[in-house]
Coordinates of C-alpha atoms in Angstrom, one line a residue:
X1 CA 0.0 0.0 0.0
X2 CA 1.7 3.3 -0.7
X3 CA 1.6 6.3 1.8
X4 CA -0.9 7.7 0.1
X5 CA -3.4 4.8 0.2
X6 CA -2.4 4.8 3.5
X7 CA -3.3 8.5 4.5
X8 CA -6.6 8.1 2.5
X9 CA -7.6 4.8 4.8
X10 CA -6.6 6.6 8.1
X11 CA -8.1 9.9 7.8
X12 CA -10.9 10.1 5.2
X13 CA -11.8 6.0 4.4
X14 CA -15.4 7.2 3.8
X15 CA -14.4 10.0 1.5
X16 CA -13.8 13.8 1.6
X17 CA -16.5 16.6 1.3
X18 CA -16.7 18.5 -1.9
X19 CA -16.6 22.5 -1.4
X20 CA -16.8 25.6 -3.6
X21 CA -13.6 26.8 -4.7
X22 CA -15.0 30.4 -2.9
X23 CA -15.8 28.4 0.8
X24 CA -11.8 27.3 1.1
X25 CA -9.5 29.8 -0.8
X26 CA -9.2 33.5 -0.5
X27 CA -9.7 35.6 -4.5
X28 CA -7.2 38.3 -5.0
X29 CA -7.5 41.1 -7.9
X30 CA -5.0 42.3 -9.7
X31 CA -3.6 45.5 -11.2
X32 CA -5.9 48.2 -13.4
X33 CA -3.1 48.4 -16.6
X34 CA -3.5 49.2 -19.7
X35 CA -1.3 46.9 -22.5
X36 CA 0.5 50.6 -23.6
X37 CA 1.7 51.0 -20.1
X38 CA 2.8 47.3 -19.6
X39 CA 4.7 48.1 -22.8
X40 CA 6.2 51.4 -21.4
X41 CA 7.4 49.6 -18.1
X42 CA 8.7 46.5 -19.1
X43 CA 11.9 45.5 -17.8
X44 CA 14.0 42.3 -17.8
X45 CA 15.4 43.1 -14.5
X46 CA 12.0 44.1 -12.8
X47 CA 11.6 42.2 -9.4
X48 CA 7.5 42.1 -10.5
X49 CA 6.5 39.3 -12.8
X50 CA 2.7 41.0 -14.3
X51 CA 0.0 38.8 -16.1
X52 CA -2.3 40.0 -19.3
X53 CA -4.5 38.4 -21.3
X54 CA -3.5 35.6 -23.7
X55 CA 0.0 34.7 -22.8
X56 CA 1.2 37.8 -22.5
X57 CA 3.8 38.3 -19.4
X58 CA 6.1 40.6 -18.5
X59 CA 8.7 41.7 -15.8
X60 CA 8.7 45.5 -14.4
X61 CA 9.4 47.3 -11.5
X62 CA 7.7 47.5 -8.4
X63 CA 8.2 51.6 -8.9
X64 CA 7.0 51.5 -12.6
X65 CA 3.6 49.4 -12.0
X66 CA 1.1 52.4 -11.2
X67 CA -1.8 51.6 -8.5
X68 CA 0.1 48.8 -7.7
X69 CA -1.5 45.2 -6.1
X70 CA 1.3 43.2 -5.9
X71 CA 0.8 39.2 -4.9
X72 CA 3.5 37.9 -2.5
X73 CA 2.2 35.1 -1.5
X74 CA 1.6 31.9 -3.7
X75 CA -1.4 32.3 -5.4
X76 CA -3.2 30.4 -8.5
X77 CA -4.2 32.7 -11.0
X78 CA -6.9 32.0 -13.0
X79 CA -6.4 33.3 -16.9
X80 CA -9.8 33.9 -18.2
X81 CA -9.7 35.8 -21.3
X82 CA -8.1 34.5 -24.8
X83 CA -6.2 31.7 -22.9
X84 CA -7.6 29.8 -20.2
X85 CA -5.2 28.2 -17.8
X86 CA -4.3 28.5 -14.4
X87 CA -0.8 29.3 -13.6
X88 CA 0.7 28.7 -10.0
X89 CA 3.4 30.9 -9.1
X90 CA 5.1 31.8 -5.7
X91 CA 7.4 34.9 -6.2
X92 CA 5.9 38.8 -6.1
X93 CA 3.5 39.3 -9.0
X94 CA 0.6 40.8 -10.2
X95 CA -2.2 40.1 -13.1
X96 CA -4.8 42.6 -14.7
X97 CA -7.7 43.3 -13.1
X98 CA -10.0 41.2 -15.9
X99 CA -8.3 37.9 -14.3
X100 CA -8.1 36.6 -10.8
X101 CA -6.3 34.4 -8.3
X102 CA -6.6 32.5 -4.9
X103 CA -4.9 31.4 -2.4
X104 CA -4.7 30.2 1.3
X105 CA -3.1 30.2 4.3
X106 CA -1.5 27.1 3.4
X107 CA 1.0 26.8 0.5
X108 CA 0.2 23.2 0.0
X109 CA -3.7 23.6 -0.2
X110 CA -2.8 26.4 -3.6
X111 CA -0.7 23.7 -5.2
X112 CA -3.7 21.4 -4.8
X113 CA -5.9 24.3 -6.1
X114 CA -3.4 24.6 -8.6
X115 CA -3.5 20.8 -10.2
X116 CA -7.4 20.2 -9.6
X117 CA -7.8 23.4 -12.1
X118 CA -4.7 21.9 -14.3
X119 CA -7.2 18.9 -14.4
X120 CA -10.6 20.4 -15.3
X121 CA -9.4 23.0 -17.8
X122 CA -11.4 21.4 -20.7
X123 CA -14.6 22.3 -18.1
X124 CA -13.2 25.8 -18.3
X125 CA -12.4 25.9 -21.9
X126 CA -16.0 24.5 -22.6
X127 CA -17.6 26.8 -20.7
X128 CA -15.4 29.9 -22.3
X129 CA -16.9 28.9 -25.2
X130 CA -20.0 30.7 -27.1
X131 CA -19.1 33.8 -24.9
X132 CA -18.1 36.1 -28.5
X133 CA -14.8 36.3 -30.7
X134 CA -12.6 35.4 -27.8
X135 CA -12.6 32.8 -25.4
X136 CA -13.5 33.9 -21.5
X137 CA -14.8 33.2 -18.9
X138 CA -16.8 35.0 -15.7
X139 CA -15.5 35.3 -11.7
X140 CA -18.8 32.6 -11.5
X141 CA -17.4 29.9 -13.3
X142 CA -14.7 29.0 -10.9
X143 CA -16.3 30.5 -7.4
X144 CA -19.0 28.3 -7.6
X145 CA -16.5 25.3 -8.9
X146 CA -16.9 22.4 -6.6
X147 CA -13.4 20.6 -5.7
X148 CA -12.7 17.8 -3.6
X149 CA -11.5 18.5 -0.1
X150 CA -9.6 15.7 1.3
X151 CA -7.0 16.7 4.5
X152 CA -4.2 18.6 4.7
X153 CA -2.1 15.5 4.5
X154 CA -3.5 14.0 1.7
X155 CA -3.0 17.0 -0.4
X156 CA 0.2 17.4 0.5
X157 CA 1.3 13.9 -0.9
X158 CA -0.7 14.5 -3.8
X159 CA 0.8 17.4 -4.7
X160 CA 4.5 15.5 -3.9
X161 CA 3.3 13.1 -6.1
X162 CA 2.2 15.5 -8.6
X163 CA 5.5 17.6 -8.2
X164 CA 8.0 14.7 -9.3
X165 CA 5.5 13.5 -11.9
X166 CA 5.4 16.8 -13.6
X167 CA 9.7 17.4 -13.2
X168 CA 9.9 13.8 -14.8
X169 CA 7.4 14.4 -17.4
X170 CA 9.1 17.8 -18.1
X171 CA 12.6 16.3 -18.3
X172 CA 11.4 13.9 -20.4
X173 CA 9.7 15.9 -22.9
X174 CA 13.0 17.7 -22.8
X175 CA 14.9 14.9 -24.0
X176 CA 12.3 13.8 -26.6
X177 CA 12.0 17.5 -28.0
X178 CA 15.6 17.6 -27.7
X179 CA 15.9 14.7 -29.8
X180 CA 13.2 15.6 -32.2
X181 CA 14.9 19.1 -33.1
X182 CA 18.0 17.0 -33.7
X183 CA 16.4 14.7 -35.8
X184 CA 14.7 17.4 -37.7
X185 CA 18.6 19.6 -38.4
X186 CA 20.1 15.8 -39.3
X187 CA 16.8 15.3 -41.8
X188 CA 17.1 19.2 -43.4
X189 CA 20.8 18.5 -43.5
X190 CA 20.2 15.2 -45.9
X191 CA 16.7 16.5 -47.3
X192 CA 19.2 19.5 -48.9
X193 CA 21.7 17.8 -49.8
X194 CA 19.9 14.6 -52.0
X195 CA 17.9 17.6 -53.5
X196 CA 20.6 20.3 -54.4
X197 CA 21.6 20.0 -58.2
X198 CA 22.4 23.0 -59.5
X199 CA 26.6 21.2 -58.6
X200 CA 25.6 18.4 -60.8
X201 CA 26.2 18.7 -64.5
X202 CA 24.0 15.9 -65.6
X203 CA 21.1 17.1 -64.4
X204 CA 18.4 18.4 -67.1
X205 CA 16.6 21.4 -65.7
X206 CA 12.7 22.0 -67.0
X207 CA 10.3 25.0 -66.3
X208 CA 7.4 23.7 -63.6
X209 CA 4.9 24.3 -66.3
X210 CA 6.1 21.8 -68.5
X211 CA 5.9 18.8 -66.0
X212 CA 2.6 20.0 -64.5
X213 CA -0.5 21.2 -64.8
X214 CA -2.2 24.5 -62.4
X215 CA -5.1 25.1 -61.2
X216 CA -6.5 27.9 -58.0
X217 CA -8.8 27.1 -55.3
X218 CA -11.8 29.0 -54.7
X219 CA -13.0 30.8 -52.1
X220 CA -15.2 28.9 -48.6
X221 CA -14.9 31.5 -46.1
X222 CA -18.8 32.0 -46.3
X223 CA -19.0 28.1 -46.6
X224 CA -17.7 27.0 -43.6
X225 CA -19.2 24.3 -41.4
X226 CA -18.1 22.8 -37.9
X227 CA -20.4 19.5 -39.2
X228 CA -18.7 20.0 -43.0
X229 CA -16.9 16.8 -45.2
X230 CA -14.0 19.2 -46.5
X231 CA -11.0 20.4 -44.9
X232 CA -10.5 23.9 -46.3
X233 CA -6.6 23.8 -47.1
X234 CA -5.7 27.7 -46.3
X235 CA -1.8 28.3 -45.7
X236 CA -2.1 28.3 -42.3
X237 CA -3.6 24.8 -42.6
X238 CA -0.3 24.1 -44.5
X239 CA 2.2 25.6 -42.9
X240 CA 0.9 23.7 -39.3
X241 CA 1.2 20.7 -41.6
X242 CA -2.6 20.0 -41.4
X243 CA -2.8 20.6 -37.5
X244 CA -5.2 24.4 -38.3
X245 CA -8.8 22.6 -39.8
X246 CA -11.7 24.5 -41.2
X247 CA -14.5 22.5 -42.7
X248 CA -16.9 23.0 -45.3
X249 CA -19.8 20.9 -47.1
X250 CA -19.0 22.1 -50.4
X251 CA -16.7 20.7 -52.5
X252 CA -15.9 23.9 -54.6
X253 CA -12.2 23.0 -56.0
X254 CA -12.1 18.8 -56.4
X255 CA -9.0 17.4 -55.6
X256 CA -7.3 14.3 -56.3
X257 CA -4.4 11.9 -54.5
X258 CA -1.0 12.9 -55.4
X259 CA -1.7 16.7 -56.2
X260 CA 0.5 18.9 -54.5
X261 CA -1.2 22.1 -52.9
X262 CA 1.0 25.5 -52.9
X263 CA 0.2 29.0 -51.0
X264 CA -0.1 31.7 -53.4
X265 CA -1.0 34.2 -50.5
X266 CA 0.8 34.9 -47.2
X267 CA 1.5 37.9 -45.3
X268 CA 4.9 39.9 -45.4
X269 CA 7.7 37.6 -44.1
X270 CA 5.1 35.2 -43.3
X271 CA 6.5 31.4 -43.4
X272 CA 3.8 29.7 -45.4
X273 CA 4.4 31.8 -48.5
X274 CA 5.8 29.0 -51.2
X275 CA 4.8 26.2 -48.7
X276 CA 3.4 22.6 -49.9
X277 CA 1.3 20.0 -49.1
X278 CA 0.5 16.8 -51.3
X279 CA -2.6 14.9 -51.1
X280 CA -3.0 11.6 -49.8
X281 CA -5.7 8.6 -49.8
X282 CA -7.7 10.4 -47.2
X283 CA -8.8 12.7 -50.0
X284 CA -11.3 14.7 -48.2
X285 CA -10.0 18.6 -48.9
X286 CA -10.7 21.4 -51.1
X287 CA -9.3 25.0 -51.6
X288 CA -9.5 28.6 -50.9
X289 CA -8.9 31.4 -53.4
X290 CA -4.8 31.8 -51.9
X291 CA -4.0 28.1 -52.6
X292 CA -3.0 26.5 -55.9
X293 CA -3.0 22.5 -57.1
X294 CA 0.0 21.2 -59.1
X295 CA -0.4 18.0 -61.2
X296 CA 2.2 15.8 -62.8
X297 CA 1.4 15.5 -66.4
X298 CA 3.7 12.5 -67.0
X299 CA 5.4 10.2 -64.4
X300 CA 8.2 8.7 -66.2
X301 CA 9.4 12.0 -65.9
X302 CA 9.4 13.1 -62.5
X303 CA 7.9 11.7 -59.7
X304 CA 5.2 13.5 -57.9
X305 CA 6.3 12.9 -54.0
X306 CA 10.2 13.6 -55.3
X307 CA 8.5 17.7 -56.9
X308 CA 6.4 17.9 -53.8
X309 CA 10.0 17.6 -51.5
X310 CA 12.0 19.8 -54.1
X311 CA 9.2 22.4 -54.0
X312 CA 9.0 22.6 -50.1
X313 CA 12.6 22.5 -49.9
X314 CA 12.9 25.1 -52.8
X315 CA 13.4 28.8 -52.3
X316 CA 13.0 30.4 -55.8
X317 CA 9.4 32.0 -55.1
X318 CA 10.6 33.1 -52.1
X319 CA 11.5 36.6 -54.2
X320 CA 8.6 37.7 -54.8
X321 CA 7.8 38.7 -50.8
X322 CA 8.4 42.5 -50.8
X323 CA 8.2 42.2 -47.1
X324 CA 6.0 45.1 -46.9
X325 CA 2.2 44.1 -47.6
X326 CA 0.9 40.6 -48.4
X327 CA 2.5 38.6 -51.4
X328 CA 0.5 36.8 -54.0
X329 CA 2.3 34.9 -56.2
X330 CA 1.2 34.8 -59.8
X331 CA 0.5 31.6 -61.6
X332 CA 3.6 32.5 -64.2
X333 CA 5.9 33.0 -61.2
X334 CA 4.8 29.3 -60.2
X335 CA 5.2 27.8 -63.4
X336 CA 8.6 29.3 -64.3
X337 CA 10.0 27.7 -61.1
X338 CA 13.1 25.5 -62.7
X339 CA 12.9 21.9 -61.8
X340 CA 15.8 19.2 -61.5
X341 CA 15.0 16.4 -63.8
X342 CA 17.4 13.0 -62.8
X343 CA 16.8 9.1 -63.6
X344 CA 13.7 8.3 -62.3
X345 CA 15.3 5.3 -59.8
X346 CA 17.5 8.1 -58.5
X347 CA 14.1 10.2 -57.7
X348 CA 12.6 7.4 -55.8
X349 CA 15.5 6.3 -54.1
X350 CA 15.7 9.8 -52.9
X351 CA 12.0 9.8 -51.9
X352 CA 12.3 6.3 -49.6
X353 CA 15.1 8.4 -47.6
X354 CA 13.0 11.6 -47.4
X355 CA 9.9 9.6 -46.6
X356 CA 11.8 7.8 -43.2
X357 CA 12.9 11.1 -42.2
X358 CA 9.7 12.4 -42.8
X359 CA 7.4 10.0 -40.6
X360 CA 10.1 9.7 -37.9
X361 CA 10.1 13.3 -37.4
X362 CA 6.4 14.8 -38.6
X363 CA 4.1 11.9 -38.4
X364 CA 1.7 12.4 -35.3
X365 CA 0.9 8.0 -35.0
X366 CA 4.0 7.0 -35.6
X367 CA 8.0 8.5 -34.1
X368 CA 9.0 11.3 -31.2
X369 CA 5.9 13.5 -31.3
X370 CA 3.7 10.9 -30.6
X371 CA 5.6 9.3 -27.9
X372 CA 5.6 13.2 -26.6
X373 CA 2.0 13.3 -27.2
X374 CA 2.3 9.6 -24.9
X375 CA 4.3 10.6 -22.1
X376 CA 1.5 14.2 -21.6
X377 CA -1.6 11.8 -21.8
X378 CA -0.1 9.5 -18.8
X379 CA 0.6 12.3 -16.8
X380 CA -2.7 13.8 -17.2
X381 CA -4.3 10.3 -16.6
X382 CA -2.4 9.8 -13.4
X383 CA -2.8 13.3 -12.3
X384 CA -7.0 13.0 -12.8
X385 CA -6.7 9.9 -10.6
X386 CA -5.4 10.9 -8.3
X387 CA -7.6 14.1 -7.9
X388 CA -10.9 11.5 -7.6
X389 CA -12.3 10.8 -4.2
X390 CA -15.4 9.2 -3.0
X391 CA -17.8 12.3 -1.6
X392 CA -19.1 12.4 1.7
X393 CA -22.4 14.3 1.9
X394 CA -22.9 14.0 5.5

């Protein structure tokens, strides 16, 4: 039995009583300041760490922060605007006055406070939603929140427990991510070198417009659907490598497997400008306006996954952004892009590399992101399980 199955069975075997967050911990308010002010005072050095909506977070000092309420005691503050978290922290801070925070005489009973929100933030984030453009959420939601209570004790090895898990599941992810960005210089190392041939004098060069066919998307943005069959392909849907979804039940631009999807639109120095993506056997996208579809007219050419790596490798359209306003590349500037032409074995010899490379490092069911993914799930599972006791009513 472990010593915290042991402090459950001696002091609360029948269970704990569940309380609103507002009966046990004490709500402090933060600071009235403006995000021109929190500009104007921002300091590295300042001694006061000060919270703003989103993730915005700054350092200033104690002197520069005017109508100062300053936090020195560890507190949880609840972020309930853009972002919402909850964010423990223990040195001299202060938040603006749109957020909260509680705390109690106890530093271990805030830790607790601290996980058991960490726990329920999809209740949060569910109940932020529907409330206009940005996510928030009112002092109500968590005041009236009802948390488990178990003794002092308890919560103290629970939040031990917690402590180590989350140092171990930090360091971990550290290692992985660590491990992952090498990964990712070793595979952009070979990726450039297999596909740089401008060194090679028996390569044949040809225009893109003579080995494929164009076509532009339309435009969904009055289309969309949360229920809808289509992914929308945007360049923010490409350069997240598919992670940014809108859907749509119309079907305006028809796709097929194997074209390869290019953004035609981005915003100055953006880094989806140029960017690719190429179709696979879950066929179920279509286009906007700012995104164009490449075919290969004829595969004993060139291979369609070995252009699809060249092009998001390649850096020739990468002239056109003036850096000033948004760029839109022209369907002439696309189609004059020069493309390596080499034996056909040598393309697909080069694509099995890429392709390795490419699932160890991007794909989310397979290689180092998903045993990141992993590691976050079992922490969260043990964490909730901990958090779970039998309520007492009496």
């Amino acid at each position: 039995m472990s010593k915290l199955d042991e402090l459950i069975t001696e002091l609360c075997p029948e269970g704990v009583k569940y309380k609103k967050i507002k009966q046990v911990y004490k709500r402090l308010k933060g600071t009235p300041i403006t995000a021109g002010k929190m500009k104007e005072i921002d300091n590295p050095n300042g001694e006061i760490r000060i919270f703003a909506g989103g993730k915005t977070v700054i350092n200033a000092m104690e002197k520069d922060i005017p109508n100062a309420n300053i936090t020195r005691v560890p507190a949880v503050l609840v972020q309930s605007r853009g972002v919402i978290d909850a964010v423990y922290y223990d040195k001299p801070f202060t938040f603006k006055n749109e957020m909260w925070a509680y705390t109690a005489d106890n530093e271990v009973a805030v830790k607790y406070l601290y996980y058991v929100l960490k726990s329920n933030l999809s209740y949060f984030r569910k109940a932020a939603s529907g409330m206009g453009s940005l996510p928030q959420i009112s002092l109500r939601v968590t005041e009236e929140f009802v948390i488990p209570v178990p003794p002092l004790p308890v919560q103290q090895e629970i939040v031990r427990i917690l402590d180590n898990f989350t140092e171990l599941t930090a360091e971990l992810t550290a290692e992985l991510t660590a491990e992952l960005t090498a990964r990712r210089k070793q595979y952009e190392y070979y990726r450039d070198l297999l596909l740089t041939m401008e060194d090679k004098p028996e390569t044949k060069w040809m225009k893109l417009g003579e080995i494929a066919d164009f076509r532009n998307g339309k435009g969904h943005e009055k289309a969309i659907a949360e229920d809808g069959k289509f992914i929308v392909v945007n360049s923010k849907f490409i350069s997240t490598n598919g992670q940014v979804v809108k859907f749509t039940n119309q079907q305006i631009s028809p796709l097929y497997i194997e074209d390869i999807l290019i953004v035609m639109s981005d915003l100055p120095n953006g880094k989806a400008l140029a960017k690719c993506f190429l179709v696979d056997e879950n066929n179920r996208y279509t286009l906007n306006q700012r995104i164009g579809a490449l075919r290969v007219k004829n595969k004993n050419i060139i291979d369609t996954k070995f252009l699809y790596y060249f092009l998001n490798r390649n850096r020739q359209l990468l002239k056109y952004d003036n850096g000033v306003d948004q760029t839109n590349l022209k369907k002439n500037e696309i189609l004059s892009v020069n493309i390596p032409i080499i034996p056909l074995k040598e393309q697909k010899r080069i694509v099995a590399i890429l392709d390795r490379f490419d699932a160890l490092c991007n794909d989310l069911t397979t290689g180092l992101p998903a045993e990141i993914e992993a590691r976050q799930k079992q922490y969260e599972y043990y964490r909730d399980k901990l958090l779970s006791f039998k309520e007492v009513t009496s």
